[in-house]
PDB file of C-alpha atoms in Angstrom:
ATOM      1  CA  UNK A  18      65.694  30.528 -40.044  1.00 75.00           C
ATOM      2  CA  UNK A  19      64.906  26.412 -39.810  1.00 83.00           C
ATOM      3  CA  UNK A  20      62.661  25.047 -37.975  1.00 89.00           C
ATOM      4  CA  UNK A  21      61.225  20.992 -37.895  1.00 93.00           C
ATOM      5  CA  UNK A  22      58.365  19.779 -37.145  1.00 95.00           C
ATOM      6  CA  UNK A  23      57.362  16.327 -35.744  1.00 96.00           C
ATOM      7  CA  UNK A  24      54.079  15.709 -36.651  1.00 96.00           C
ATOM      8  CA  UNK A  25      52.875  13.035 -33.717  1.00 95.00           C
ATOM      9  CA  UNK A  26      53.925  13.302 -29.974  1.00 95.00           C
ATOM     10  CA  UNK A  27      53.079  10.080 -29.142  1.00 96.00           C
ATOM     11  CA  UNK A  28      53.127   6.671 -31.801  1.00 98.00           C
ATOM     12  CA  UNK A  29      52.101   3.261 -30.473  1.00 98.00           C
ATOM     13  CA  UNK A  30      52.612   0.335 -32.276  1.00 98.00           C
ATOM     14  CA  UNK A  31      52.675  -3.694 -31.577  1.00 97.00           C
ATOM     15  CA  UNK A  32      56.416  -5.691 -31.177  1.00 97.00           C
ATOM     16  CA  UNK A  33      57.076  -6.699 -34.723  1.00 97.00           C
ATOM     17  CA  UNK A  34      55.282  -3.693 -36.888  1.00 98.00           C
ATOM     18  CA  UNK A  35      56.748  -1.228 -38.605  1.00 98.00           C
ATOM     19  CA  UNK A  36      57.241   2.175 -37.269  1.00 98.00           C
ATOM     20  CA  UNK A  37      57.020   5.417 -38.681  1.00 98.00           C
ATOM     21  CA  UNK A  38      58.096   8.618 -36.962  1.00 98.00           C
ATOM     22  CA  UNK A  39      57.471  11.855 -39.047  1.00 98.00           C
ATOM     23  CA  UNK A  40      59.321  14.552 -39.071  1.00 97.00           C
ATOM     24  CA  UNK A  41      59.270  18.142 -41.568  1.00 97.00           C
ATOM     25  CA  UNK A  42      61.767  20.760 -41.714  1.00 94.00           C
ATOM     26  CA  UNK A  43      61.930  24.288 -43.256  1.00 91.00           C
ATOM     27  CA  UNK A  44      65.689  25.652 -43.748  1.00 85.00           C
ATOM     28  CA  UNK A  45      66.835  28.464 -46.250  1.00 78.00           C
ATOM     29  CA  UNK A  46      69.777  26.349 -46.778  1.00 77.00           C
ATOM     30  CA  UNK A  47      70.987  22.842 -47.677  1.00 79.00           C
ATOM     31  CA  UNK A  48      70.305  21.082 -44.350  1.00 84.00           C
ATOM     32  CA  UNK A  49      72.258  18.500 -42.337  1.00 88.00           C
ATOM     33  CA  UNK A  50      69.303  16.283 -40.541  1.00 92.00           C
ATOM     34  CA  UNK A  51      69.374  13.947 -37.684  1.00 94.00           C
ATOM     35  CA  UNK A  52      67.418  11.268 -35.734  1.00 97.00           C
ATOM     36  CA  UNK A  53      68.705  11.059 -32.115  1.00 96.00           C
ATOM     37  CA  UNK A  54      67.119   8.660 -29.652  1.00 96.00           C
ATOM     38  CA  UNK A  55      66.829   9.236 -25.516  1.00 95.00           C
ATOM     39  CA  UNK A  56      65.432   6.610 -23.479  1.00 93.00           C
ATOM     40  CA  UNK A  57      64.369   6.675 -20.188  1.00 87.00           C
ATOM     41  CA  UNK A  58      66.540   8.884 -17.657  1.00 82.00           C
ATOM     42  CA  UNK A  59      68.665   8.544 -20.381  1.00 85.00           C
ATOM     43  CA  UNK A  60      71.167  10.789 -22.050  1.00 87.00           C
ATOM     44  CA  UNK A  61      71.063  11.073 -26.142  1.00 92.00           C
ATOM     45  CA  UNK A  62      72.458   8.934 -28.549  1.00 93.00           C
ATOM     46  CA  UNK A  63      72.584   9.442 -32.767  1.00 94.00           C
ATOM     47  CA  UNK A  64      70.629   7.004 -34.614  1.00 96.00           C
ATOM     48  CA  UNK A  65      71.361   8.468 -38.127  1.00 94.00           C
ATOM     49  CA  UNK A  66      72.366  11.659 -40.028  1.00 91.00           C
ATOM     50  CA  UNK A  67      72.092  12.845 -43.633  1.00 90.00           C
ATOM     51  CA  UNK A  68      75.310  13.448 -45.501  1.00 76.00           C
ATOM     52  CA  UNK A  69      73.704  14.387 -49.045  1.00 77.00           C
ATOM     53  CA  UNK A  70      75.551  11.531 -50.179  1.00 74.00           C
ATOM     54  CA  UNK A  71      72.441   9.030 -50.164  1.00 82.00           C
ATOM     55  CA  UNK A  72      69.057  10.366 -49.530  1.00 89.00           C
ATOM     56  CA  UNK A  73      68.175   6.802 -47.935  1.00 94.00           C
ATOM     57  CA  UNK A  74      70.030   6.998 -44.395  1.00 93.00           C
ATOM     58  CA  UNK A  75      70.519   3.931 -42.751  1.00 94.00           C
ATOM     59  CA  UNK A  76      71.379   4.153 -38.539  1.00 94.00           C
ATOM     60  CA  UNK A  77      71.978   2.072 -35.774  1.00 95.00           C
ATOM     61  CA  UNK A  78      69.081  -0.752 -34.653  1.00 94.00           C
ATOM     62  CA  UNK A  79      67.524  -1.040 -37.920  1.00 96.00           C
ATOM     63  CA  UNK A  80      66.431   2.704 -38.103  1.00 97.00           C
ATOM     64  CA  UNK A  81      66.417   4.370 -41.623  1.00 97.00           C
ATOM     65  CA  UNK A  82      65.285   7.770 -42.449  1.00 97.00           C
ATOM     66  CA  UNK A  83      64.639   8.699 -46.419  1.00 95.00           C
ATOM     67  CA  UNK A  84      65.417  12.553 -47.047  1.00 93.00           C
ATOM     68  CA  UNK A  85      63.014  13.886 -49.152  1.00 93.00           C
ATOM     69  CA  UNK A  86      63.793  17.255 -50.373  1.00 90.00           C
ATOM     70  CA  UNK A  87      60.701  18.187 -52.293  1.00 92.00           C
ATOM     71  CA  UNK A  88      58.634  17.349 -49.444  1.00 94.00           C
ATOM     72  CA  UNK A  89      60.916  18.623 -46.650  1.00 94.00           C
ATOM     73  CA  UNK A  90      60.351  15.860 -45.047  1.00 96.00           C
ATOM     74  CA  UNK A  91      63.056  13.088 -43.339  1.00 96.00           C
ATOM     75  CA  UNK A  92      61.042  10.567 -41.551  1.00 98.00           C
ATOM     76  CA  UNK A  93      62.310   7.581 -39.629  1.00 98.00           C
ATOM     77  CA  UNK A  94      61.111   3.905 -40.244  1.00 98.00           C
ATOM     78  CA  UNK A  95      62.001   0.505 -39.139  1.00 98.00           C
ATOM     79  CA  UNK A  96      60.602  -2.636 -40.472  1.00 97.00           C
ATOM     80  CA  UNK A  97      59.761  -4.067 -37.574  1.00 97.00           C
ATOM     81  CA  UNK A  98      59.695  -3.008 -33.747  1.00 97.00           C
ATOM     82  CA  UNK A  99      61.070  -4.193 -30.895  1.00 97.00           C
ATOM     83  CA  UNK A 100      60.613  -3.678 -27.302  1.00 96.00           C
ATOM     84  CA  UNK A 101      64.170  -1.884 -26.646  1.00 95.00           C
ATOM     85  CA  UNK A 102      62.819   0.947 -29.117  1.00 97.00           C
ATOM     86  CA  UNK A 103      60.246   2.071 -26.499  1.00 97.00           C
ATOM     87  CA  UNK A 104      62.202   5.874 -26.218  1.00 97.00           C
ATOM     88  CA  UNK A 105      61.643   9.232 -27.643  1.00 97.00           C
ATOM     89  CA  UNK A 106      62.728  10.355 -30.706  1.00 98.00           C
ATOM     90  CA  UNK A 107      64.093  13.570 -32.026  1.00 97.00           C
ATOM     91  CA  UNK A 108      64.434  15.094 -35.794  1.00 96.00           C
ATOM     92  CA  UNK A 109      66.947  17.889 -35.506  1.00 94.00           C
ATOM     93  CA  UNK A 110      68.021  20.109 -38.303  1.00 91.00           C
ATOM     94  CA  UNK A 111      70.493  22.397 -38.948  1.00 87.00           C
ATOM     95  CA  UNK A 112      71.944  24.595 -41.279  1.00 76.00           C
ATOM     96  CA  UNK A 113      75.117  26.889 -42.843  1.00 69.00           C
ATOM     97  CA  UNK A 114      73.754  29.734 -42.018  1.00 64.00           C
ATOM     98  CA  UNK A 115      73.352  31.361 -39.101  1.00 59.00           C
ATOM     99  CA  UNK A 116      76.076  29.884 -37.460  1.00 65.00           C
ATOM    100  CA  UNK A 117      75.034  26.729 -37.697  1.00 77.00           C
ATOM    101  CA  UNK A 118      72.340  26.810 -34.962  1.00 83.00           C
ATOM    102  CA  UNK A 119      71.195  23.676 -34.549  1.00 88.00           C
ATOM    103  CA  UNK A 120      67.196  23.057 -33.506  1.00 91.00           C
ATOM    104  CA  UNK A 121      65.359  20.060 -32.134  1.00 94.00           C
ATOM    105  CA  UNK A 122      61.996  18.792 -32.716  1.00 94.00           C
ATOM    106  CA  UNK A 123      59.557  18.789 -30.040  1.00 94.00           C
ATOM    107  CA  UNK A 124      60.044  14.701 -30.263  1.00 95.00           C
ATOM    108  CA  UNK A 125      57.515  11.697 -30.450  1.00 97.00           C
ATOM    109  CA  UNK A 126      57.496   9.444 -27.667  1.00 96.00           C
ATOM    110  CA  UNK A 127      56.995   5.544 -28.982  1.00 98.00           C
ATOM    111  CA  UNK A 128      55.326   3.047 -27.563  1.00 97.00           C
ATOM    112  CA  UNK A 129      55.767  -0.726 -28.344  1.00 97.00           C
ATOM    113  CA  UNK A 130      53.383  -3.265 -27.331  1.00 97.00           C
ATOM    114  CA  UNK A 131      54.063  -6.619 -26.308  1.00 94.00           C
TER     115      UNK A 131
ATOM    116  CA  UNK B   7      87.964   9.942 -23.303  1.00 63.00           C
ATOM    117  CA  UNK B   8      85.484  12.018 -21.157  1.00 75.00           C
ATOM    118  CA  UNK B   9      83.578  13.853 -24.573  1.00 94.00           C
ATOM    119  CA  UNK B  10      81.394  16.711 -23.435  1.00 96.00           C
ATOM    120  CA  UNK B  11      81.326  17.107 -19.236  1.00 96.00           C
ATOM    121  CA  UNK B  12      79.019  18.996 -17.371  1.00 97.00           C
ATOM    122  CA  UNK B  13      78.472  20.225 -14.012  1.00 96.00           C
ATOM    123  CA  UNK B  14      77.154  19.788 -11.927  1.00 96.00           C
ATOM    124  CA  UNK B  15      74.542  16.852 -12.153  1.00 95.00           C
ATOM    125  CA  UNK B  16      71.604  18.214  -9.763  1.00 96.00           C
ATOM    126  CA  UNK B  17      71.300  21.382  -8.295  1.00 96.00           C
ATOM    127  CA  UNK B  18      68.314  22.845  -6.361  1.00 97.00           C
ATOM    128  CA  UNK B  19      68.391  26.669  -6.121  1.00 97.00           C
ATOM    129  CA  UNK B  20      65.915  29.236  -4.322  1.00 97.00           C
ATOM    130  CA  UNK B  21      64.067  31.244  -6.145  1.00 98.00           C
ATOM    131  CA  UNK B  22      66.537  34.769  -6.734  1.00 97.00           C
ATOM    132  CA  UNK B  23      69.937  32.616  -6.198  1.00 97.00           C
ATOM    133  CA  UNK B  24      72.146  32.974  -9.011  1.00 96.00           C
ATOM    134  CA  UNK B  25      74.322  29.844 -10.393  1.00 96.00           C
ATOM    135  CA  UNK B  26      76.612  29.054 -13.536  1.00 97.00           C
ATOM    136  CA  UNK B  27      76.100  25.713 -15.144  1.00 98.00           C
ATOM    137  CA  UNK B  28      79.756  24.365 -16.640  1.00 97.00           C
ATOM    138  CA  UNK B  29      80.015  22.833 -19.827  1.00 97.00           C
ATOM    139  CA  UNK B  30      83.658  21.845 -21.552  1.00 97.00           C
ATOM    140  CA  UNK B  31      84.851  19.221 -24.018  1.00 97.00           C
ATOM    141  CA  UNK B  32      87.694  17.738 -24.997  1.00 95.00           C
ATOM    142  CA  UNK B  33      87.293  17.285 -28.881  1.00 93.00           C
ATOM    143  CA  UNK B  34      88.352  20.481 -29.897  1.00 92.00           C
ATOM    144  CA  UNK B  35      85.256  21.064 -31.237  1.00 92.00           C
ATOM    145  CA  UNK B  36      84.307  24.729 -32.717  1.00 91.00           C
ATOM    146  CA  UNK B  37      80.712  25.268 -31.977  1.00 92.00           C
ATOM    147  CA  UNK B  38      78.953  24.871 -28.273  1.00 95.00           C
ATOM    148  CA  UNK B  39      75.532  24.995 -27.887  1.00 95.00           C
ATOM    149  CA  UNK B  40      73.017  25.183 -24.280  1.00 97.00           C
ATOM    150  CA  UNK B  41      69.195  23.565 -24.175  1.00 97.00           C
ATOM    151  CA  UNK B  42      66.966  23.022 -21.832  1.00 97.00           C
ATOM    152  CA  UNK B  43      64.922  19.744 -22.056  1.00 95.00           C
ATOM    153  CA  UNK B  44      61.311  20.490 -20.515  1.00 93.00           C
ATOM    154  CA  UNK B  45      58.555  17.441 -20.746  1.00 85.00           C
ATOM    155  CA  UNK B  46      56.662  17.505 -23.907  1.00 82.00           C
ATOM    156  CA  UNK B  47      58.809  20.277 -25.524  1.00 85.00           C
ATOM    157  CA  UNK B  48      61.796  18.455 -26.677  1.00 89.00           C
ATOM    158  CA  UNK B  49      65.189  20.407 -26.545  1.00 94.00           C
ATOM    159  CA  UNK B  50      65.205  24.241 -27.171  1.00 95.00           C
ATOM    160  CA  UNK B  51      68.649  26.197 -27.926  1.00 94.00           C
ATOM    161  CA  UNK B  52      69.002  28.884 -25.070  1.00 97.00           C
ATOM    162  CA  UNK B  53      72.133  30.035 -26.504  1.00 96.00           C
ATOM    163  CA  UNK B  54      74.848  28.866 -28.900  1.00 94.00           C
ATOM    164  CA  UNK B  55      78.442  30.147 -29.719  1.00 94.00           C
ATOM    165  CA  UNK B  56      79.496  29.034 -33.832  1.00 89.00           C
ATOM    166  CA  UNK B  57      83.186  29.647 -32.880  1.00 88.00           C
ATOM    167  CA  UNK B  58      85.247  30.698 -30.039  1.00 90.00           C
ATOM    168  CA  UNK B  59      84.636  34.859 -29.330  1.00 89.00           C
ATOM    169  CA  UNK B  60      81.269  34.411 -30.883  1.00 92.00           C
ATOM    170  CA  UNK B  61      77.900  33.737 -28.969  1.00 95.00           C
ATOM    171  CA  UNK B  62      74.476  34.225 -30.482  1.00 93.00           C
ATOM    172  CA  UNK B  63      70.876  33.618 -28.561  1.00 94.00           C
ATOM    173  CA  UNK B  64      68.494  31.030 -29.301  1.00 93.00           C
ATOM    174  CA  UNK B  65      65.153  30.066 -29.330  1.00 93.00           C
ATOM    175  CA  UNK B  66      65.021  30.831 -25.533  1.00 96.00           C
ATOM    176  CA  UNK B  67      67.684  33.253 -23.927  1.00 97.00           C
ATOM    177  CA  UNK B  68      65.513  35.395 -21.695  1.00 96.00           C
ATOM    178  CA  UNK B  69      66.750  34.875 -18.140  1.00 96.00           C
ATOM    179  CA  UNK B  70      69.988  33.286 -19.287  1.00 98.00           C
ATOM    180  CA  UNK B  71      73.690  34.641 -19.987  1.00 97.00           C
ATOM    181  CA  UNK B  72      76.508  32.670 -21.666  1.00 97.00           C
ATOM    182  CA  UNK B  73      80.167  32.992 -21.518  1.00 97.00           C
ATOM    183  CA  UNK B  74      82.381  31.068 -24.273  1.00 96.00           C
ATOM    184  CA  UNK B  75      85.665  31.412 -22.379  1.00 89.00           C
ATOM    185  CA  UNK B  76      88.216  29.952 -24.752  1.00 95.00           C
ATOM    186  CA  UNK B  77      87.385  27.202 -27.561  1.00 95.00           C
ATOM    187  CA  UNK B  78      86.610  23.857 -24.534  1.00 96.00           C
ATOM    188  CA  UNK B  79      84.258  25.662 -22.463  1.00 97.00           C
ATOM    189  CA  UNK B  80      81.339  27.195 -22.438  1.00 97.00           C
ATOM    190  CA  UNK B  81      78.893  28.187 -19.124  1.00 97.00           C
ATOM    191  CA  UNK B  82      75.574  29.070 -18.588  1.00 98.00           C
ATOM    192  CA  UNK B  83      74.806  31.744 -16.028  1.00 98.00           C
ATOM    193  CA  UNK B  84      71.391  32.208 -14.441  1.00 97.00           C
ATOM    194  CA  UNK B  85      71.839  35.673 -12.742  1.00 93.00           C
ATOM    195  CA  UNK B  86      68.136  34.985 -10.424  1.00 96.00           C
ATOM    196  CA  UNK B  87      67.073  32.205 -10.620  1.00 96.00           C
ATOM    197  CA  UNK B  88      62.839  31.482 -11.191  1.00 97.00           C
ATOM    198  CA  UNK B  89      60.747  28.098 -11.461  1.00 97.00           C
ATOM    199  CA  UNK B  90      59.853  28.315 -14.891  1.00 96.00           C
ATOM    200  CA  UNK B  91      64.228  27.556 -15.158  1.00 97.00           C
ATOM    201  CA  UNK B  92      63.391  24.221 -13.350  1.00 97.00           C
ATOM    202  CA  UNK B  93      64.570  22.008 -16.543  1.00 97.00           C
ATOM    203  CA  UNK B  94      66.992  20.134 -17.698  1.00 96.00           C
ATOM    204  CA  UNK B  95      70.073  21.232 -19.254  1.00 98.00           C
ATOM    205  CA  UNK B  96      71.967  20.009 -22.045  1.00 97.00           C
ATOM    206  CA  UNK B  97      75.535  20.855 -23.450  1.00 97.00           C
ATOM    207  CA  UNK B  98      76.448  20.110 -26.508  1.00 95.00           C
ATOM    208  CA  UNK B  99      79.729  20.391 -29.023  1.00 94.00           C
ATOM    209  CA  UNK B 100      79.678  19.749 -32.745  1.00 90.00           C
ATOM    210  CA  UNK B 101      82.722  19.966 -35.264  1.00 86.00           C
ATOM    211  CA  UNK B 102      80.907  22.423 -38.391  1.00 74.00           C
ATOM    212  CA  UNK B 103      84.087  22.077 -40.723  1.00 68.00           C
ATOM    213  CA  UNK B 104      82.444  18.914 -41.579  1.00 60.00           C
ATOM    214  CA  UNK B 105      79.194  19.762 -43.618  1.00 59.00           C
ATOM    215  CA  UNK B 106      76.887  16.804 -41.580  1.00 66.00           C
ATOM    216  CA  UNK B 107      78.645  16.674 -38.313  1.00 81.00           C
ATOM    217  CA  UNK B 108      76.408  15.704 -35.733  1.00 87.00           C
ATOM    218  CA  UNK B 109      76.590  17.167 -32.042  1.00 89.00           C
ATOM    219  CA  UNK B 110      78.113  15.385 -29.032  1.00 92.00           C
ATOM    220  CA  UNK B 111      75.727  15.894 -25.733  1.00 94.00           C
ATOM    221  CA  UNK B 112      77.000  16.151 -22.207  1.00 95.00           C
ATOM    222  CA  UNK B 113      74.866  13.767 -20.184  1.00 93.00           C
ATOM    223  CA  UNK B 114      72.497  16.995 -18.383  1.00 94.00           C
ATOM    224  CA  UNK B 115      72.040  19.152 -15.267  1.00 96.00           C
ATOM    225  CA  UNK B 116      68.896  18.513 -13.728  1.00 95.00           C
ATOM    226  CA  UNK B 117      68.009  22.366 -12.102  1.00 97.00           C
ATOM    227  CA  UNK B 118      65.307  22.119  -9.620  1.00 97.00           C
ATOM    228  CA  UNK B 119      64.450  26.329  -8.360  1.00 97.00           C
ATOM    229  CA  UNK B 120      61.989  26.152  -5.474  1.00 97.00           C
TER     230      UNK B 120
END
């Protein structure tokens, strides 16, 4: 069964700093991973996914994520905030078997200060 | 090019009341999936169904009944209703011929059970 962890709830960081959102998974198969962004009374929108093609993702805004197999790990960065990116965050992960259930992190809500 | 619809948008039900959240889509999409979005929790998979004729529970099916009635829809039934269902609910429909195809969100029910 998969699972993913995201290993802060909350990230705060200045307009203009990097971010880093983390994010760990455990699947018994070859995983398909996603970063999907909701803001405010919002519904959600895909910032990136990972093909297996690259294992450096680049998304929408500026977002990349960097799979990292040995690890099990696929966090999100960005090399510098912005004030629009104030939202929560979601790793999801999913996998062949088991019909493809697909399971969400618990998210990290970010912050960016002016 | 409507995506994923659901409905209704709000609904406030009395504790016992039974209701069925809809869910269809129009990208003839194979798998359809139901979570609930509770603060601090991120999204959790009630129930899922990999194919049309196929429905399998998730992390959190207790209470909850699902019905995939051909391959666009897919509804949620809440036989008696309880507060701990006050949430909101997310449809979702993903295309898994593709090996990184990432789901396609209805924009939520918001359940209120008083």
């Amino acid at each position: 069964a998969q699972s993913v962890t995201q290993l802060d709830s909350h990230v705060s960081v200045s307009e203009g700093t990097p971010v880093l959102l983390r994010c760990n998974y455990s699947s018994s198969y070859s995983p398909s991973l996603f970063w999907y962004v909701q803001h405010p009374n919002k519904g959600l929108q895909l910032l990136l996914k990972y093909t297996s093609a690259a294992t450096l993702v680049k998304g929408i805004n500026g977002f990349e994520a960097e799979f990292k197999k040995s690890e099990t790990s696929f966090h999100l960065t960005k090399p510098s905030a912005h004030m629009s990116d104030a939202a929560e965050y979601f790793c999801v992960v999913s996998d062949q078997g088991g019909g493809f259930k697909t399971i969400f992190g618990a998210g990290t809500r970010l912050f960016v200060k002016a | 090019n409507a995506g994923v619809t659901q409905t209704p948008k709000f609904q406030v039900l009395k504790t016992g009341q039974s209701m069925t959240l809809q869910c269809a889509q129009d990208m003839n999409h194979n798998s359809m999936y139901w979570y609930r979005q509770d603060p601090g929790m991120g999204l959790r998979l009630i129930y899922y169904s990999a194919s049309e004729g196929t429905t399998d529970k998730g992390e959190v099916p207790n209470g909850y009944n699902v019905s995939r009635l051909n391959k666009r829809e897919f509804s949620l039934r809440l036989e008696s209703a309880a507060p701990s269902q006050t949430s909101v609910y997310f449809c979702a429909s993903r295309e898994i011929t593709g090996w990184s195809t990432e789901a396609f969100f209805g924009q939520g029910t918001r359940l209120t059970v008083v």
